[in-house]
Short mmCIF file of C-alpha atoms in Angstrom, two decimals:
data_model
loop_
_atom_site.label_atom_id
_atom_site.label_comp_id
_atom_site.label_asym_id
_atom_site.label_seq_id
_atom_site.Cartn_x
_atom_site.Cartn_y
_atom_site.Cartn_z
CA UNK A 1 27.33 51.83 87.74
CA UNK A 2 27.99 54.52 90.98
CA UNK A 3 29.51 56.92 89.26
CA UNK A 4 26.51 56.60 86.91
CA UNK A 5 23.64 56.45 89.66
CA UNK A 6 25.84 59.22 91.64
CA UNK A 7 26.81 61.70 89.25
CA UNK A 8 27.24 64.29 91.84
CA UNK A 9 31.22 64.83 92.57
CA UNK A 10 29.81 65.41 96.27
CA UNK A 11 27.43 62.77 96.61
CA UNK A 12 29.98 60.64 95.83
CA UNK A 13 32.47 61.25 98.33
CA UNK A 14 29.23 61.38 101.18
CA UNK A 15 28.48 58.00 99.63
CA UNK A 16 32.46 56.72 100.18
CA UNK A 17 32.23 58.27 103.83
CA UNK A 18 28.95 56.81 105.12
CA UNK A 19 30.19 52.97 103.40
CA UNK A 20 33.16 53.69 105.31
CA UNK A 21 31.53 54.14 108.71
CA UNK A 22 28.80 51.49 107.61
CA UNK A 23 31.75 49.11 107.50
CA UNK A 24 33.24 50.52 110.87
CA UNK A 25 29.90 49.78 112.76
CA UNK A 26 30.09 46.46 111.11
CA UNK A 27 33.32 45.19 112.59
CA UNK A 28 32.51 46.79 115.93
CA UNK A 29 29.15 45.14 116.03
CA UNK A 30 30.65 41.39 114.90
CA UNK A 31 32.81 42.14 118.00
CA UNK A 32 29.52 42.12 120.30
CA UNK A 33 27.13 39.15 121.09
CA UNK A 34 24.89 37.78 119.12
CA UNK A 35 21.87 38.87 120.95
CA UNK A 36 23.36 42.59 120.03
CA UNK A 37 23.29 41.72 116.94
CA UNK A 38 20.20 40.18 116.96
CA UNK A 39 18.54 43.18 118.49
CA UNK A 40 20.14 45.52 116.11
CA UNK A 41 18.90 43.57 113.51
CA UNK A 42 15.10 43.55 114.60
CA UNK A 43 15.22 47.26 115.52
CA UNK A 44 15.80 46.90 119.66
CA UNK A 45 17.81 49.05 122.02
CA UNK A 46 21.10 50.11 120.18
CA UNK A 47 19.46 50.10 116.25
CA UNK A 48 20.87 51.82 113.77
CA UNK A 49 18.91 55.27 113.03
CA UNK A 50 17.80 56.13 109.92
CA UNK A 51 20.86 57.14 108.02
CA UNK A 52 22.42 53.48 108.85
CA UNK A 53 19.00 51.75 107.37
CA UNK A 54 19.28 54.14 104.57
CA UNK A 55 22.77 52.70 103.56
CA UNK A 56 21.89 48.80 104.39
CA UNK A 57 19.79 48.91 102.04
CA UNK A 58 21.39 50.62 99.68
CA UNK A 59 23.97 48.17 100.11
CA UNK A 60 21.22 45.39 99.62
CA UNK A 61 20.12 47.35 96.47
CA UNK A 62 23.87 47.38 95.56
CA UNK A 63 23.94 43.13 96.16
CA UNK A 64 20.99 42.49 94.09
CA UNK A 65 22.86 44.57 91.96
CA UNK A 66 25.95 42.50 91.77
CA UNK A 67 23.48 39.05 91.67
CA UNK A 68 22.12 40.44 88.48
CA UNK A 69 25.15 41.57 87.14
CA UNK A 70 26.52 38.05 87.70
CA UNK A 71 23.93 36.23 86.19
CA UNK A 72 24.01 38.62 83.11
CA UNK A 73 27.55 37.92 82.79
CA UNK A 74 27.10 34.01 83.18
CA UNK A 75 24.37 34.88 80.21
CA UNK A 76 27.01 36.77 78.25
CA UNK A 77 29.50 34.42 78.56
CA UNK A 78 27.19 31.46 77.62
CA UNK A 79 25.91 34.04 74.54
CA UNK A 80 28.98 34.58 73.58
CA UNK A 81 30.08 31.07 73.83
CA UNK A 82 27.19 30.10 71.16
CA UNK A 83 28.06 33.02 69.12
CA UNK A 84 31.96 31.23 68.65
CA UNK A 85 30.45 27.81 67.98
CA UNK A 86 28.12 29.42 65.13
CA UNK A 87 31.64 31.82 64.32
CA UNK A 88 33.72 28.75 63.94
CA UNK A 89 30.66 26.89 62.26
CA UNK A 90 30.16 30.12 60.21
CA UNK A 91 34.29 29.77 58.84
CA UNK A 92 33.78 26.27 58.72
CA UNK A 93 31.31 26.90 56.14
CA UNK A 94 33.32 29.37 54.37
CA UNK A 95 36.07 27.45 53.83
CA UNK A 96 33.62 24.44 52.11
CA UNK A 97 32.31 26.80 50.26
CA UNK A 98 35.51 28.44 48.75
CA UNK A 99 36.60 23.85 48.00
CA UNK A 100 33.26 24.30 46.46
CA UNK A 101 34.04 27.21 44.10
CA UNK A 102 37.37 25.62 43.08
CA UNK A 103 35.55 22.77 42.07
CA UNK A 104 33.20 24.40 40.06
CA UNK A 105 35.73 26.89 38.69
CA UNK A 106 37.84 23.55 37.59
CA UNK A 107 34.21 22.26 35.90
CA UNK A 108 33.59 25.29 34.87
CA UNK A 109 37.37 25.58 32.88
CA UNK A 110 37.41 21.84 31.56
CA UNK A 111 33.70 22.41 29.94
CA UNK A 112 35.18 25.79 28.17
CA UNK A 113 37.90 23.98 27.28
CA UNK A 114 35.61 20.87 25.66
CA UNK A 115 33.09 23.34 24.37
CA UNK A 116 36.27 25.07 22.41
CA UNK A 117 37.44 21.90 21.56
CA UNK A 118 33.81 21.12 19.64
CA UNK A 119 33.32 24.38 18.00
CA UNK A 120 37.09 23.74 16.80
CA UNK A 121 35.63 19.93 15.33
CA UNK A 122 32.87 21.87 13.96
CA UNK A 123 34.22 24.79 12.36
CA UNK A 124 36.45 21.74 10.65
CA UNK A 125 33.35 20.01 9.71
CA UNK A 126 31.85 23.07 8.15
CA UNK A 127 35.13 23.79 6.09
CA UNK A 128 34.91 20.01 4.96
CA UNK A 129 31.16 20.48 3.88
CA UNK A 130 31.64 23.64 2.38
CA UNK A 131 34.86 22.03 0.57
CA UNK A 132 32.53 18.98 -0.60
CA UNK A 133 29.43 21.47 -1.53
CA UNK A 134 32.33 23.34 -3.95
CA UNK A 135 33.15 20.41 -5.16
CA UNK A 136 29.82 18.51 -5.96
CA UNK A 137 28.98 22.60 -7.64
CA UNK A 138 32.03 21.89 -9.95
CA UNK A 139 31.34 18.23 -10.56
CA UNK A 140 27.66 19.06 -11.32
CA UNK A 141 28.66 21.86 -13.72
CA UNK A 142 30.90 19.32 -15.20
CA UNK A 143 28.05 17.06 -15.68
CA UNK A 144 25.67 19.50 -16.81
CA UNK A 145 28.40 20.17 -19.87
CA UNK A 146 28.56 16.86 -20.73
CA UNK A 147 24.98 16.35 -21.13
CA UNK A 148 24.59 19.33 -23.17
CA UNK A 149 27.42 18.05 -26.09
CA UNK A 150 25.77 14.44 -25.58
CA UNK A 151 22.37 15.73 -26.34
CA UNK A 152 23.64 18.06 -29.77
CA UNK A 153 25.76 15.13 -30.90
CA UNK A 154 23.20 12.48 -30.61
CA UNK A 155 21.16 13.89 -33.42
CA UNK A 156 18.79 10.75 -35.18
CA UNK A 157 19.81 9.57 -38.65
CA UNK A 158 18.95 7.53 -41.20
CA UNK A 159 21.21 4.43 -41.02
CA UNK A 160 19.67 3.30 -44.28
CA UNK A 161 19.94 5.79 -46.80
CA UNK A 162 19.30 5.24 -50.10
CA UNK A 163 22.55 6.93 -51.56
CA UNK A 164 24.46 4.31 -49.50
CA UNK A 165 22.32 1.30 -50.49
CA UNK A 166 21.22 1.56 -53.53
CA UNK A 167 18.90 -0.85 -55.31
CA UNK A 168 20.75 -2.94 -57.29
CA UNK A 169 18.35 -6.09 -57.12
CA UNK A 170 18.21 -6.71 -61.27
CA UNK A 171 18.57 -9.31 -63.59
CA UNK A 172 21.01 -9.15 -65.98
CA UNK A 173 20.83 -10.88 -69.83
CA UNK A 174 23.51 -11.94 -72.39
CA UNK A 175 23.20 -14.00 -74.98
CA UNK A 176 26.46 -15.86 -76.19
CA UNK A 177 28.32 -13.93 -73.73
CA UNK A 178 29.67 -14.66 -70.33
CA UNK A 179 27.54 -12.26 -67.76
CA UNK A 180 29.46 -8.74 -66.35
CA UNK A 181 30.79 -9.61 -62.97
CA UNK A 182 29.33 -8.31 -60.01
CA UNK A 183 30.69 -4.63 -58.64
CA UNK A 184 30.71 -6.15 -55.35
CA UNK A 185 31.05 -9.41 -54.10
CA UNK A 186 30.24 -10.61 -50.41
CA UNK A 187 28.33 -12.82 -47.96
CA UNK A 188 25.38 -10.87 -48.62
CA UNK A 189 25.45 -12.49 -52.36
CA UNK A 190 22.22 -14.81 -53.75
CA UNK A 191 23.04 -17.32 -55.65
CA UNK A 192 19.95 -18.65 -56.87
CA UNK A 193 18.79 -21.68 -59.11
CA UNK A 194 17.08 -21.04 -62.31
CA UNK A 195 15.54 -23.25 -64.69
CA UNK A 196 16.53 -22.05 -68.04
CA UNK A 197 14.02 -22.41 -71.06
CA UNK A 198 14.73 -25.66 -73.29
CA UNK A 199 17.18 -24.41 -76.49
CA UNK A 200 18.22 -21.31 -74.70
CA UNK A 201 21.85 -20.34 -74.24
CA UNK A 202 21.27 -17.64 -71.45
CA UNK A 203 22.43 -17.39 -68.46
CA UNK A 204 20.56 -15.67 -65.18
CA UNK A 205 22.80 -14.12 -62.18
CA UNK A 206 20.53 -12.60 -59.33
CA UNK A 207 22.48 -10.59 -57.37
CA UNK A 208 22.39 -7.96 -54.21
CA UNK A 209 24.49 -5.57 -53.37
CA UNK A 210 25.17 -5.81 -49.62
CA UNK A 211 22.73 -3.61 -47.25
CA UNK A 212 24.75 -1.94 -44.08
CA UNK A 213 22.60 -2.84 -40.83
CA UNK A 214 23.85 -0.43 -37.67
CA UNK A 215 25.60 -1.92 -34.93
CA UNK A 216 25.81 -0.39 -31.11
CA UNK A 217 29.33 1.16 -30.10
CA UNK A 218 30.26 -0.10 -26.12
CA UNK A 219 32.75 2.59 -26.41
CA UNK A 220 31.78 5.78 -25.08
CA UNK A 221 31.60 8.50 -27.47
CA UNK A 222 35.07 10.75 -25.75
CA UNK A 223 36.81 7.21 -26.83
CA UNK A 224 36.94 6.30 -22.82
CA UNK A 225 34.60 3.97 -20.74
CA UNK A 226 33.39 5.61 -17.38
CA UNK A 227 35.34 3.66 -14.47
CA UNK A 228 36.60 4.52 -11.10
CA UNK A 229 38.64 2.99 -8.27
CA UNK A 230 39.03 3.95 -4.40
CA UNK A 231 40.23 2.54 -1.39
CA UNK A 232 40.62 3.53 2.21
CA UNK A 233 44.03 5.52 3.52
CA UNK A 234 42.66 5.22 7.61
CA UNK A 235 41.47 2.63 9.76
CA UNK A 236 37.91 3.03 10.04
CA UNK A 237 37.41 2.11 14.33
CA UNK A 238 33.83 0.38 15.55
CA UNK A 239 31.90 0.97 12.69
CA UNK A 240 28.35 1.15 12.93
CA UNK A 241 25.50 -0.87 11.70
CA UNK A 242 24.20 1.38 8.76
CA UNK A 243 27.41 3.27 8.17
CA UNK A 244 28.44 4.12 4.86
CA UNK A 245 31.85 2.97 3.91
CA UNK A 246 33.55 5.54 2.48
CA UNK A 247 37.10 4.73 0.23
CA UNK A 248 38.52 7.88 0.39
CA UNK A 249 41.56 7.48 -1.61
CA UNK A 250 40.30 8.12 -5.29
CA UNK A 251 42.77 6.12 -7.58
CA UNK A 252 40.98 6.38 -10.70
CA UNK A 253 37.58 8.22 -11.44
CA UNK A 254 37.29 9.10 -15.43
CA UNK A 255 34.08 10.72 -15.04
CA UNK A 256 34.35 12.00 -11.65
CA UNK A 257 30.84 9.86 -10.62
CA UNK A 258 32.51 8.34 -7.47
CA UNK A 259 32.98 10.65 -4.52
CA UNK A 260 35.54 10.61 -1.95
CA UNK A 261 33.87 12.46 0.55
CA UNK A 262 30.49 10.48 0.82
CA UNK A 263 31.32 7.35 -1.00
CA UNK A 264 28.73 7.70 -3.55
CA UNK A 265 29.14 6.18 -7.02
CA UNK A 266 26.19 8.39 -9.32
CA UNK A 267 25.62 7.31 -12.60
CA UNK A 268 25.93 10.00 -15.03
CA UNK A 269 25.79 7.66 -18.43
CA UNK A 270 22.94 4.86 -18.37
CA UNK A 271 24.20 1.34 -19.30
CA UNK A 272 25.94 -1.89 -17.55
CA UNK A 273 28.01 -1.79 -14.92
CA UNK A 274 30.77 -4.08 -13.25
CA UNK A 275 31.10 -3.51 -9.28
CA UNK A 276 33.66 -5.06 -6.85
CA UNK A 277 33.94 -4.20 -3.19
CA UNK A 278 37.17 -5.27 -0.79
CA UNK A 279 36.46 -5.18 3.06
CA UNK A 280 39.20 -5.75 5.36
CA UNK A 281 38.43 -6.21 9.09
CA UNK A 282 40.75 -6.83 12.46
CA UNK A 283 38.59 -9.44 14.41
CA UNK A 284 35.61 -11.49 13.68
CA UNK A 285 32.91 -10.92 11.25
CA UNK A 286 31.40 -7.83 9.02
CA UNK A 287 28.46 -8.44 6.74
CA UNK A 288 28.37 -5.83 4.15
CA UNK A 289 25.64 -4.74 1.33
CA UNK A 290 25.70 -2.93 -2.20
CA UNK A 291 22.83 -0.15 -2.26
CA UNK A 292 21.55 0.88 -5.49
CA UNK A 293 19.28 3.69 -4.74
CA UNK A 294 18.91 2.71 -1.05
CA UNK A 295 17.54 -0.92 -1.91
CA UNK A 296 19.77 -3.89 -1.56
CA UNK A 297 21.03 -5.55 -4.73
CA UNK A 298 23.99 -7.79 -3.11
CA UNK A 299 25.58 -8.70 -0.06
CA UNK A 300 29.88 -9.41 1.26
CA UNK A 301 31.30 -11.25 4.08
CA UNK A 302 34.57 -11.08 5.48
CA UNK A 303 35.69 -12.30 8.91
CA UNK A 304 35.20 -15.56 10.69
CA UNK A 305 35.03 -16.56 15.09
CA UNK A 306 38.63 -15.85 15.42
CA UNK A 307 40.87 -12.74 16.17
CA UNK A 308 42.77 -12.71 13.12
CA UNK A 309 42.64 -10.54 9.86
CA UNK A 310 40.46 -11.44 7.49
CA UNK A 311 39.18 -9.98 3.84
CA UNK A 312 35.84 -10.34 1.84
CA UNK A 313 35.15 -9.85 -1.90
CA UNK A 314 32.25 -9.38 -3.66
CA UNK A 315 31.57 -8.30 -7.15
CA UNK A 316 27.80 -7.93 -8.72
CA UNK A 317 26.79 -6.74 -12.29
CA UNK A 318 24.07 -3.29 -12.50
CA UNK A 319 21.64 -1.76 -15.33
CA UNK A 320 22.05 1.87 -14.27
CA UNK A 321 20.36 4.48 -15.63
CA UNK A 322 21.41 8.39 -15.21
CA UNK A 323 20.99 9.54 -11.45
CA UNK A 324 21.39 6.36 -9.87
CA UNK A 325 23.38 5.74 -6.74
CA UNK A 326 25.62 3.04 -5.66
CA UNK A 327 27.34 2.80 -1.98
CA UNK A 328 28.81 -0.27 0.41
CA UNK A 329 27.22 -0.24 3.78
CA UNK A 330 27.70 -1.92 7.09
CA UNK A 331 24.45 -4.45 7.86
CA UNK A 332 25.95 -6.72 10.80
CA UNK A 333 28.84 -7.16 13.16
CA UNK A 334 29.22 -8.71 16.49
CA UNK A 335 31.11 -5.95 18.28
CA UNK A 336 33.57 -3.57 17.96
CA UNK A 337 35.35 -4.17 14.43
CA UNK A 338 37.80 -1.70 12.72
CA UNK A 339 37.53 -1.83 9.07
CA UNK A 340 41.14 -1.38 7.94
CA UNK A 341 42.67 0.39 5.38
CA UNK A 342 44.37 -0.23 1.76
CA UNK A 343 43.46 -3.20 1.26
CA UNK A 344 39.85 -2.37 1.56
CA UNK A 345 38.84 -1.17 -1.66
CA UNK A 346 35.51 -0.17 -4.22
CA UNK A 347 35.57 -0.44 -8.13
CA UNK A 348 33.42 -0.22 -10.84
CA UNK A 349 33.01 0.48 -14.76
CA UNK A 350 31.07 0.27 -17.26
CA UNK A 351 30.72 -2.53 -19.68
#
């Protein structure tokens, strides 16, 4: 701070002599009494002249000087003080906040990794639709065939045609003669009883040739009755109350109107139908319903209050007509029951 306020090579070293001889009168005046220090200090006999007053208080300028630098440093050591609390608060932060990130980065990676995971199961899902869409397209066409020959085969007729019954109601008259016998003899035969005239020798035969009456075929017209069979290859674990139970192990299916993927019987030929249903569960109880059309039209138990295996059958008889639908659903359980597999099963055919 001199060398700043004294910039002046020369006023420097007049500054370094008078402080030297300010310090020299100094010692010599300590040396004296008090009351010559006293008097130089109120301006009496002995003062200092001018160029002494000029450097006390310069020096007093220079104290204050050293007061305020003191107190700035006390300041600037208390500032700076603060500043490392808020420094080490400051890194203190940092480092929570870099725990933080790895956190979130480790969120952040096990959320890619389960999103992945569910466009994976859904991708498969879409395959397995698209795969059941082909094959419901196929089926359909299949159908749609089918319906086509039935419908040009299934022209009307007349069951009673003349050329094959003829009328052969007459009455036939000998006399002396045994009658012809009759062309054709069966059940359908008349015999009936005749009172002859009084002298008369002739005999009257009434017969009837028999008339064919048309009886219905329960065979269907490919010479094979539509029937399926299914049951389920995997346990199916905590079903739900409403789920369709799906046997998706196709044994037998002649007319392909039970699916595996939705477990689905749809008519395609209207008539009578036999269905059986086998449910297999693990622990307690599972009601169970047949669905024709959405509406129930009979109901299965299998289970008890125990913990041990236990299987239900049901069977119940149907009028379907094309375009209906059949499926086994889940109506009550008490918890968590696995329906298992193979031995639960779904049947049906036609009568």
């Amino acid at each position: 701070m001199l060398v700043t306020q004294y910039s002046d090579v020369t006023g420097v070293v007049k500054w370094i002599f008078v402080k030297i001889r300010l310090l020299m009168y100094f010692i010599v005046k300590y040396e004296s009494t008090s009351e010559e220090t006293d008097k130089i200090s109120i301006g009496y006999n002995g003062a200092p002249d001018d160029a002494n007053l000029e450097i006390l208080h310069r020096l007093k300028i220079l104290e204050n000087l050293r007061e305020k630098d003191a107190e700035e440093t006390i300041v600037m050591k208390k500032t700076m003080q603060s500043d490392h609390h808020v420094l080490e608060k400051a890194l203190d932060d940092i480092t929570t906040l870099k725990q933080e990130l790895g956190k979130l980065q480790q969120e952040n990676n096990r959320l890619h990794s389960k999103l992945q995971q569910e466009n994976n199961r859904l991708h498969s899902k879409l395959e397995t639709v698209m795969l059941q869409n082909v094959a419901l397209s196929t089926q359909c066409k299949k159908r749609c065939s089918v319906a086509e020959k039935l419908g040009h085969s299934r022209e009307p007729t007349n069951t009673f045609s003349l050329d094959r019954a003829p009328d052969n109601r007459n009455i036939t008259t000998t006399y002396d003669s045994e009658p012809a016998e009759p062309r054709t003899v069966t059940q359908d035969t008349v015999d009936a009883k005749l009172t002859n005239p009084p002298n008369s020798n002739r005999k009257v035969i009434i017969r009837r040739s028999p008339v064919p009456f048309p009886r219905t075929k329960r065979v269907a017209e490919d010479g094979q009755g539509s029937g399926f069979f299914a049951r389920s290859s995997n346990t199916a674990h905590s079903v739900a109350i409403g789920h369709t139970i799906i046997f998706d192990s196709v044994i037998t299916n002649t007319h392909n109107d039970y699916s595996g993927f939705t477990g689905a019987f749809t008519c395609s030929t209207q008539g009578l139908y036999v269905f059986t249903w086998t449910i297999q569960i693990n622990v307690h109880y599972l009601k169970s319903q047949l669905l024709k059309n959405g509406a129930v039209v009979a109901d299965g138990f299998a289970g008890d209050d125990g913990t041990h295996w236990t299987t239900g059958t049901s069977t119940a008889v149907l009028s379907l007509a094309q375009g209906d639908v059949v499926v086994v659903y889940v109506l009550d359980r008490p918890g968590a029951i696995d329906v298992l597999p193979y031995v639960t099963s779904f049947s049906g055919f036609s009568v």
